[in-house]
Coordinates of C-alpha atoms in Angstrom, one line a residue:
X1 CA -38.5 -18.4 71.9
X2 CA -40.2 -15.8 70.7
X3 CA -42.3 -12.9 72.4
X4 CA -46.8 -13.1 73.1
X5 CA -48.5 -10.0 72.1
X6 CA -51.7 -8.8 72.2
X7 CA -53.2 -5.6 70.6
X8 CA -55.1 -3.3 72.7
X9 CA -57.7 -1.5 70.4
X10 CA -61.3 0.2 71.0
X11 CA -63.7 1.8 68.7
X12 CA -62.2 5.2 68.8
X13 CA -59.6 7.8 70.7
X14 CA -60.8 8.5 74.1
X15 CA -61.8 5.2 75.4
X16 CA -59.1 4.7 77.5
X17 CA -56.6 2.5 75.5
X18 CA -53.4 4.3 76.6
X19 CA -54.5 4.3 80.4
X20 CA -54.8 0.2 80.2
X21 CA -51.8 0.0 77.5
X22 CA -49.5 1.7 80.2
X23 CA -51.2 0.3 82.5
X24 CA -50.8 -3.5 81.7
X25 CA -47.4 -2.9 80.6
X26 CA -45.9 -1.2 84.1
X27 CA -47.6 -4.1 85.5
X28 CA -45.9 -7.1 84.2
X29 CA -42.5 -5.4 84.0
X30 CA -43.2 -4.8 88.2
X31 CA -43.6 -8.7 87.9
X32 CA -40.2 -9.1 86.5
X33 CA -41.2 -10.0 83.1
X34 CA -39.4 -8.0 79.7
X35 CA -42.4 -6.3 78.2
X36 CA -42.0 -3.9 75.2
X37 CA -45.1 -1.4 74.0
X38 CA -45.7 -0.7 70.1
X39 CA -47.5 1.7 68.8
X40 CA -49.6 1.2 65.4
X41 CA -49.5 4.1 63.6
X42 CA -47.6 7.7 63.3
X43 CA -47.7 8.5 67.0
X44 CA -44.1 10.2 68.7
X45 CA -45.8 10.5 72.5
X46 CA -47.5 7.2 73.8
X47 CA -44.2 5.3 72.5
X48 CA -42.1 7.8 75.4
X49 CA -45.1 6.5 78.0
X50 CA -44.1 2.5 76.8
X51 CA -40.5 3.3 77.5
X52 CA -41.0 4.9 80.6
X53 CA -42.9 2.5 82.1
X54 CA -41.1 -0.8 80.6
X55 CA -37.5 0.0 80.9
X56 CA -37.5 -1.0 76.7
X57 CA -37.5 1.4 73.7
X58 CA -41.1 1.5 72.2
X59 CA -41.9 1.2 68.6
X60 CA -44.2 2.0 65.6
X61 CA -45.4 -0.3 63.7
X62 CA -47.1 1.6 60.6
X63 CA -48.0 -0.7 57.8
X64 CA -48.5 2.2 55.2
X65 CA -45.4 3.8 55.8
X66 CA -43.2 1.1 56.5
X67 CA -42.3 -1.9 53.6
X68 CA -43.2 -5.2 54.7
X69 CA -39.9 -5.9 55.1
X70 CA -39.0 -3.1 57.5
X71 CA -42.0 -3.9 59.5
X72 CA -40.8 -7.2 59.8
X73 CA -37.9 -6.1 60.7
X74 CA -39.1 -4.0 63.1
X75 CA -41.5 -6.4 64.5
X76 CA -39.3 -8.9 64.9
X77 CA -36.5 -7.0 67.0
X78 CA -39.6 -5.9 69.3
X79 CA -40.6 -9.5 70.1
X80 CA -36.5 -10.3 70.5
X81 CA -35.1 -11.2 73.9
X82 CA -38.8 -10.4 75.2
X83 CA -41.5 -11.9 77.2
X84 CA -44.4 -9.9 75.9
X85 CA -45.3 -7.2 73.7
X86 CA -48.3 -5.0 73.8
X87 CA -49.3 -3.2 71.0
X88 CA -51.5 0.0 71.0
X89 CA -54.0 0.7 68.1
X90 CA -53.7 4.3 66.6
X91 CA -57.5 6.1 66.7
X92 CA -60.3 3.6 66.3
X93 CA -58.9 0.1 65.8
X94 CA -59.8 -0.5 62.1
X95 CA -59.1 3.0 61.4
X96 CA -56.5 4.2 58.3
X97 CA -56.9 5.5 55.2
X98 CA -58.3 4.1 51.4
X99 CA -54.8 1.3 50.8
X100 CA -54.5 -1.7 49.4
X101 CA -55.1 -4.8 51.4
X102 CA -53.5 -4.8 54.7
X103 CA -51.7 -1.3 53.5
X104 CA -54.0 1.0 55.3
X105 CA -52.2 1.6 58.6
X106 CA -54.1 0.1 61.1
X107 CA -53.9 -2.0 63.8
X108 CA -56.3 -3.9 62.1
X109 CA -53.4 -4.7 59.7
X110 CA -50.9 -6.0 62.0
X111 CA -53.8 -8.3 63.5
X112 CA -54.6 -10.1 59.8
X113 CA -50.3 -9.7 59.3
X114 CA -48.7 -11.5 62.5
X115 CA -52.6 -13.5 63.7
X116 CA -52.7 -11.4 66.6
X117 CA -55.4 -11.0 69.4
X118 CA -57.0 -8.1 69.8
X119 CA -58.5 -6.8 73.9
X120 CA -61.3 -4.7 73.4
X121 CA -61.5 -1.4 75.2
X122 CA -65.0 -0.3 75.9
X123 CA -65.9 3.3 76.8
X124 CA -69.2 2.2 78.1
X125 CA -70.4 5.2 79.9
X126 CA -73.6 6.4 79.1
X127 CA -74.9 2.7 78.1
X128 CA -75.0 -0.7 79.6
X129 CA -76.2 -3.5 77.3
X130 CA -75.7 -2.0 74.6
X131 CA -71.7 -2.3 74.9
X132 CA -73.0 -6.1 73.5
X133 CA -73.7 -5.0 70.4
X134 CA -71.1 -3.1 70.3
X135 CA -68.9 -5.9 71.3
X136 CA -70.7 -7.9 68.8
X137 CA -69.7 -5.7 66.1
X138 CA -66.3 -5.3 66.7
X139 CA -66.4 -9.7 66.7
X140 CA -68.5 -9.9 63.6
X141 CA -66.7 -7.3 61.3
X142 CA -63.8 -9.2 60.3
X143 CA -63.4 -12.4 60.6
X144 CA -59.3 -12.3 60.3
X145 CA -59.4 -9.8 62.7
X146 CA -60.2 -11.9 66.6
X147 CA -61.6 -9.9 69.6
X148 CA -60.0 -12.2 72.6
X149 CA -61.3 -10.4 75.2
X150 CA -63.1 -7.4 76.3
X151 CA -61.9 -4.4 79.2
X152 CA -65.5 -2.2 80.6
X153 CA -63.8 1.2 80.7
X154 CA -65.1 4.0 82.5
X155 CA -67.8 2.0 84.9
X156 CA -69.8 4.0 87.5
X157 CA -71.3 0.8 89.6
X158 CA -71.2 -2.6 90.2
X159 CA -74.6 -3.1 89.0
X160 CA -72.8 -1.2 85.8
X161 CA -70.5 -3.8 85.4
X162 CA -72.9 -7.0 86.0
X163 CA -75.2 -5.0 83.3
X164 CA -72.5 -4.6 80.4
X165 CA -70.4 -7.7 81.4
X166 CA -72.8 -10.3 81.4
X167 CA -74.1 -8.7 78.0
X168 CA -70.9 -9.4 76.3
X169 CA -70.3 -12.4 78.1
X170 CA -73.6 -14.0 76.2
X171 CA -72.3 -13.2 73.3
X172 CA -69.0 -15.5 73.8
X173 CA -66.5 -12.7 74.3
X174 CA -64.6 -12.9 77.7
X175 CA -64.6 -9.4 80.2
X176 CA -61.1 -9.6 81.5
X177 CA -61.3 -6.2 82.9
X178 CA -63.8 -3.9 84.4
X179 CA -62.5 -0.2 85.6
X180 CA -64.5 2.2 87.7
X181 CA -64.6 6.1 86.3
X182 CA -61.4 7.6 88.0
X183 CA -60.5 11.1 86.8
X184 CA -57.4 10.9 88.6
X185 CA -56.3 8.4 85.8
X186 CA -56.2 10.6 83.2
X187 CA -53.1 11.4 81.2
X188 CA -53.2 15.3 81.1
X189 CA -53.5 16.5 77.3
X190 CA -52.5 19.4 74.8
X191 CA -53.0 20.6 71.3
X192 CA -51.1 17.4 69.8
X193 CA -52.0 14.8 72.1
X194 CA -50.8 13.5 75.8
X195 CA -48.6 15.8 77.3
X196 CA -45.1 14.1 77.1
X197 CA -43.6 11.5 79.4
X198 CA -40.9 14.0 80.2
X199 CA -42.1 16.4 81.1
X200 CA -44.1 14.8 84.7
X201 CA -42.4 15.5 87.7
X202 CA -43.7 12.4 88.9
X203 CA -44.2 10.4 86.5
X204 CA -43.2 6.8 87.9
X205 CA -45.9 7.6 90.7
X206 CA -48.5 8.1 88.1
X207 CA -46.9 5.1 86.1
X208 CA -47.2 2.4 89.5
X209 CA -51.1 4.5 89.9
X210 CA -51.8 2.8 86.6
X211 CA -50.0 0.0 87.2
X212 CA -52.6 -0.1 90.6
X213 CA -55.5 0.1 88.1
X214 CA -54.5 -2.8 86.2
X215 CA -53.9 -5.2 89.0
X216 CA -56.9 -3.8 90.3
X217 CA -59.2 -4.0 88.0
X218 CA -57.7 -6.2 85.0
X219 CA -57.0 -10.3 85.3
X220 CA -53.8 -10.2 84.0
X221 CA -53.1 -13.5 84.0
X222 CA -56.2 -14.0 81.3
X223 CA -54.6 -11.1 79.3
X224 CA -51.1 -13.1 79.4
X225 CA -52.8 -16.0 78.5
X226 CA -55.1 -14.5 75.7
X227 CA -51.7 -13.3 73.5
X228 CA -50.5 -15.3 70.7
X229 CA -46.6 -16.1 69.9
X230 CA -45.3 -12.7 67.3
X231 CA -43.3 -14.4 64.9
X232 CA -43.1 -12.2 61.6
X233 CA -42.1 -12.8 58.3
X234 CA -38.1 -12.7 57.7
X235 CA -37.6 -8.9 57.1
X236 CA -34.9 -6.3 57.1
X237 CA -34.0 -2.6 57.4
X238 CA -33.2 -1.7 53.6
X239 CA -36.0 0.7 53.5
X240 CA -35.3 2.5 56.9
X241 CA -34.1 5.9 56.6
X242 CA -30.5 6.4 55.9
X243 CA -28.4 8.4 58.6
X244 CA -28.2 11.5 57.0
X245 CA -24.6 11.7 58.5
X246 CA -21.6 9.7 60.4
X247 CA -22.0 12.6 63.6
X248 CA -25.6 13.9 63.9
X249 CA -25.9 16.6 66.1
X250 CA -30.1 16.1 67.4
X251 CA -31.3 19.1 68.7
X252 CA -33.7 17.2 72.3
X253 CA -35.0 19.2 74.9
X254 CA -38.8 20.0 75.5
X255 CA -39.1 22.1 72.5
X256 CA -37.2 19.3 70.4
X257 CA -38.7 15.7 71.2
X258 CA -40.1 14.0 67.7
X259 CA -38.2 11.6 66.4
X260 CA -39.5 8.0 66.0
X261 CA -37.3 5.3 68.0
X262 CA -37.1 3.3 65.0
X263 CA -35.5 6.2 62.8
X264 CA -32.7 7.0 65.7
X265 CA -31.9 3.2 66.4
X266 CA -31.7 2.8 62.5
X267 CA -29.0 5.4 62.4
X268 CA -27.5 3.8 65.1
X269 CA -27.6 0.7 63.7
X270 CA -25.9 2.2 60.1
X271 CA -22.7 3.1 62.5
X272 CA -23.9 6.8 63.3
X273 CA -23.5 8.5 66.5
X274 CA -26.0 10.5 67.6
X275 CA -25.0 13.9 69.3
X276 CA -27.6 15.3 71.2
X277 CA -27.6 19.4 72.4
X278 CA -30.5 21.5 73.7
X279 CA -31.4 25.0 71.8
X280 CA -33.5 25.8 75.6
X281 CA -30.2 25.6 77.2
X282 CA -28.7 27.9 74.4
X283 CA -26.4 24.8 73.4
X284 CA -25.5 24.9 69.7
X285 CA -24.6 21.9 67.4
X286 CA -21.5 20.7 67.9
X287 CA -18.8 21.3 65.3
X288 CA -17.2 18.6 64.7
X289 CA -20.7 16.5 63.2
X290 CA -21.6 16.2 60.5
X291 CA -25.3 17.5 60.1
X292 CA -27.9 19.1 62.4
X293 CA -31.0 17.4 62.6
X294 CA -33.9 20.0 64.2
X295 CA -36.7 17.6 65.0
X296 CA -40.6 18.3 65.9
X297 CA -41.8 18.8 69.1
X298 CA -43.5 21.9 70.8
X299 CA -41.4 25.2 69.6
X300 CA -44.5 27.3 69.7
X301 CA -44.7 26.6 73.6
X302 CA -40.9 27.7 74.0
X303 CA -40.8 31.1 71.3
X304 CA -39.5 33.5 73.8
X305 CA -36.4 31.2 75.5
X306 CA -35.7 30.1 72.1
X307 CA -35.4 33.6 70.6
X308 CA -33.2 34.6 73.1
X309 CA -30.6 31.8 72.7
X310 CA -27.9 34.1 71.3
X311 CA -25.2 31.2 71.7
X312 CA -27.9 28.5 69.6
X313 CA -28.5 31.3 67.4
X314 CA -25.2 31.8 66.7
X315 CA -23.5 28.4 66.3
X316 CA -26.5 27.5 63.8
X317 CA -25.6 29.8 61.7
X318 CA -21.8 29.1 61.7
X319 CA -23.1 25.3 60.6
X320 CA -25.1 26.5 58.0
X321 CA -22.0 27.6 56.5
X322 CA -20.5 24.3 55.5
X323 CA -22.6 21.8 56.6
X324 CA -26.1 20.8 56.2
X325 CA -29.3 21.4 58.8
X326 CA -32.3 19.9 58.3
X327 CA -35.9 20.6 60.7
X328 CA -38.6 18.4 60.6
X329 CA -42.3 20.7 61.6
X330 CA -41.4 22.1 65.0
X331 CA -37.8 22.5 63.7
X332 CA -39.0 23.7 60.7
X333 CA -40.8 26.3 61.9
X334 CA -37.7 27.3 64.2
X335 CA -35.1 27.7 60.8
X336 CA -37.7 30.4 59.3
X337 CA -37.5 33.7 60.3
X338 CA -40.3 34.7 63.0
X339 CA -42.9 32.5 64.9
X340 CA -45.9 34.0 66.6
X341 CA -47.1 32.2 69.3
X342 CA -50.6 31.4 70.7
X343 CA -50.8 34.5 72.4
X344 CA -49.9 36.7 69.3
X345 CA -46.8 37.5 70.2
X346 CA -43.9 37.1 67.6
X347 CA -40.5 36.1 68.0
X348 CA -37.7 36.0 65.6
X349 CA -36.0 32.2 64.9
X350 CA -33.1 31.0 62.9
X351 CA -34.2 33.0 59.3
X352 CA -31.8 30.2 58.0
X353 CA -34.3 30.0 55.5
X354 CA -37.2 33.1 54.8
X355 CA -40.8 31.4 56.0
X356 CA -42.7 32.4 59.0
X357 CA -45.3 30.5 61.2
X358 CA -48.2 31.2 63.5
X359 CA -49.8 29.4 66.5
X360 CA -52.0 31.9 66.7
X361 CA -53.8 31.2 63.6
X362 CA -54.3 27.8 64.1
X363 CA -55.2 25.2 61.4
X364 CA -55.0 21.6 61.8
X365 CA -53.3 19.5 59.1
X366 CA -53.6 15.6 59.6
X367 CA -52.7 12.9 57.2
X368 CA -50.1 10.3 55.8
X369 CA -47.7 11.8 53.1
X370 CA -45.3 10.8 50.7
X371 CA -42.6 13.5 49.6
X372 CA -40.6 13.3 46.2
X373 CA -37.3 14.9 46.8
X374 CA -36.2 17.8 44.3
X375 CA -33.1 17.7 45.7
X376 CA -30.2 16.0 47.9
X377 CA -30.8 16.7 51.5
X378 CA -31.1 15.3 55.3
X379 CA -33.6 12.7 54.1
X380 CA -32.3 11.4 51.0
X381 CA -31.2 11.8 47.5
X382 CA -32.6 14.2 45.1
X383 CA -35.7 11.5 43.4
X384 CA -36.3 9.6 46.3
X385 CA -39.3 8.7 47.7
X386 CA -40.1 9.4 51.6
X387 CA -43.3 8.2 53.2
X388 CA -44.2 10.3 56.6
X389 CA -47.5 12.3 57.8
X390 CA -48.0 15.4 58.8
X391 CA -49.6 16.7 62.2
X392 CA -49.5 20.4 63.3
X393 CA -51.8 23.3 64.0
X394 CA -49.3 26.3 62.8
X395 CA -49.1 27.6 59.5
X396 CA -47.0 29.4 57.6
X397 CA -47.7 33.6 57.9
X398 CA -45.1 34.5 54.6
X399 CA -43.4 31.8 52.2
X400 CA -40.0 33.4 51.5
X401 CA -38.5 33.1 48.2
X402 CA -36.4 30.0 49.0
X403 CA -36.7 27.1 46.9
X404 CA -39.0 23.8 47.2
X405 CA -37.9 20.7 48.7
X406 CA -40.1 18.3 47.6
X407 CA -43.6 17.8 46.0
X408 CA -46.2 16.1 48.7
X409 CA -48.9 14.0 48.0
X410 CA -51.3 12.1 50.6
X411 CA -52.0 8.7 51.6
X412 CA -53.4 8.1 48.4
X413 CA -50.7 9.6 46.2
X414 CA -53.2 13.0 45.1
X415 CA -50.8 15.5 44.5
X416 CA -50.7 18.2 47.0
X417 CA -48.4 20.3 45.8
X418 CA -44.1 21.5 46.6
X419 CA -43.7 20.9 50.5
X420 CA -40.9 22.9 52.5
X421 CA -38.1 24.8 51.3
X422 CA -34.1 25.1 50.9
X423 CA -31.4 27.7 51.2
X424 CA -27.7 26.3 50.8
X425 CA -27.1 23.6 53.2
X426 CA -30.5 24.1 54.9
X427 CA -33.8 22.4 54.7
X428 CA -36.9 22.1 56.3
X429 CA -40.7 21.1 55.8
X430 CA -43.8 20.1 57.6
X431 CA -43.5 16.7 56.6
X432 CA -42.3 13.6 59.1
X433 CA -40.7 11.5 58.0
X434 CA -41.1 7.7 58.8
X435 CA -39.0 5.6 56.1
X436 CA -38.3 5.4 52.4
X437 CA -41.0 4.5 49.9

């Protein structure tokens, strides 16, 4: 037996998707059923909400980054040993970049790939029947792509509902949910998206107030009866990243959090052992691993605890001596040598290698990338081919005189020039990455 999924998808961010994703999913796992969340797309936050509220390691499912095979593979071990999954579409639901066929990165992709359902969130404040057309579009567009069903998001009356629901109902498409505006539903937000799952004090409670929603408002028996069987390709994990040791000390706290589930279950999977340490609590790595993995997460929030860390400090640069360090964005920005926060304020970091960032001067840089690697490091072998993204508001303040990591390019290889930088056994860049090309 394999698992039913169902993706949930809208026309663009902000309609609600993550409220009835989390939503539907804390909901059937109350029920006693195994549900899993997926994420399509580079996206390290809602996959922490999936967990939290199933009990079950999220996943992304990014069909530009990851080979067929890997998302197979990946795809495959979601819909193992459970009852449903429910995917989450990235932005807009046909949204991703200029690719090949089915290469783009959308959800839209994984519907055509594994024949998959799509429910239709609809943001329809500030119209009524017009939600119909829009409906009618999203039906219309592609015909490999099937809207199932329809959820009215954002409702402010009853006569609001009958309006929009029996307008989309003409048009063939089922309304299997209809939610009243609540603000107290809201999933607070910051500079790079949903503020974290860890970070709620009380996050179950706001996890069973969702949960409330969807029982509420949502028939979840059509929803469980509108998802098809996910039964993908045979695939496997040749192209996943490679551990980039047997003992990796992981640097987790809440300045550390990115790094995708896939990537640390891969390692896991290789025979690694992941040993985790926080640089808040002044932990350093510990000596006996192999390598230090610094991942992304929200450094520029933490500048002055992590400055002080004299014991973190410290031990990092007793690693550095003999043993390699990578940071990945947040991390990287912590190697280099001073990081001014959003206030102005500067504070000195690692200076295990010479750049500097700002917060202060904040530039948003957004896209898929793929990263040819001038040399061995963390994420590979000197000529291999990484595909990742990038997503971050800082930039860099001073370059340093260390030397290149890798040359970028974007989504649709367009050379962007070297990425990141490396002194000795240290390296660091901007650039996430997701798996090998």
């Amino acid at each position: 037996m394999t698992a039913r999924a169902i993706i949930i998808g809208a026309p663009r961010s902000g309609s609600g998707k993550t409220s009835v994703t989390i939503g539907i999913l804390r909901a059937l796992t109350r029920r006693g059923l195994k549900v899993r969340g997926a994420k399509s797309g580079p996206d390290y936050i809602d996959p922490g909400f999936h967990t939290a509220a199933t009990g079950l390691s999220g996943v992304n499912l990014d069909s530009w980054a990851m080979s067929p095979s890997l998302l197979n593979a990946l795809a495959a071990q979601a819909a193992d040993d459970t009852d449903f999954v429910i995917l989450e579409s990235a932005m807009g639901l046909f949204d991703g970049i200029p690719a090949s066929p089915g290469h783009t990165g959308s959800a839209a992709d994984l519907a055509r790939l594994y024949g998959l359902p799509v429910l239709l969130v609809l943001d329809v404040s500030g119209q009524s029947t017009t939600a119909a057309a829009v409906a009618k579009g999203f039906a219309t567009y592609d015909p490999d792509v099937r809207m199932a069903g329809v959820v009215l998001n954002r409702l402010g009356s009853e006569r609001h509902r009958r309006l929009s629901g029996n307008a989309i109902e003409a048009i063939g498409l089922p309304v299997v949910g209809a939610i009243l505006r609540d603000p107290s539903l809201n999933l607070p937000e910051r500079h790079l998206g949903l503020v974290q799952a860890g970070e709620y004090d009380d996050l179950m409670a706001h996890l069973d107030r969702l949960a409330d929603m969807a029982e509420k408002s949502l028939d979840l028996d059509a929803v469980m009866a509108l998802a098809a069987p996910l039964a993908p390709a045979v695939g496997d994990f040749a192209d996943a990243l490679r551990p980039p040791g047997q003992r990796i000390a992981l640097a987790e706290d809440a300045a550390f959090t990115f790094l995708y589930p896939h990537v640390a279950a891969c390692w896991r999977k290789a025979g690694a052992e992941i040993v985790p340490f926080s640089p808040l609590a002044d932990e350093a790595p510990d000596e006996d691993c192999d390598v230090c993995w610094l991942s992304g997460g929200y450094p520029e929030l933490h500048a002055g605890k992590l400055a002080a860390a004299t014991n973190f400090h410290a031990g990092m640069a007793r690693f550095a001596t003999t043993k390699p360090i990578h940071g990945e964005c947040g991390g990287f920005m912590v190697l280099g040598e001073v990081l001014e926060d959003a206030s102005g304020e500067t504070h000195r970091m690692l200076g295990l290698l010479g750049h500097s960032t700002s917060f202060a001067r904040r530039k948003m840089n957004l896209g898929y990338r793929e990263a040819r690697l001038r040399t061995d490091c963390p994420l590979g072998p000197q000529g291999a081919l990484i595909r990742g993204h990038e997503f971050h508001y800082a930039q860099m303040t001073a370059t340093g005189n260390d030397e290149p990591l890798a040359d970028l390019a974007d989504g649709q290889g367009n050379p962007l020039g070297a990425s990141g930088y490396r002194r000795g056994h240290v390296s660091g860049t901007f650039f996430h990455a997701i798996a090998r090309a």
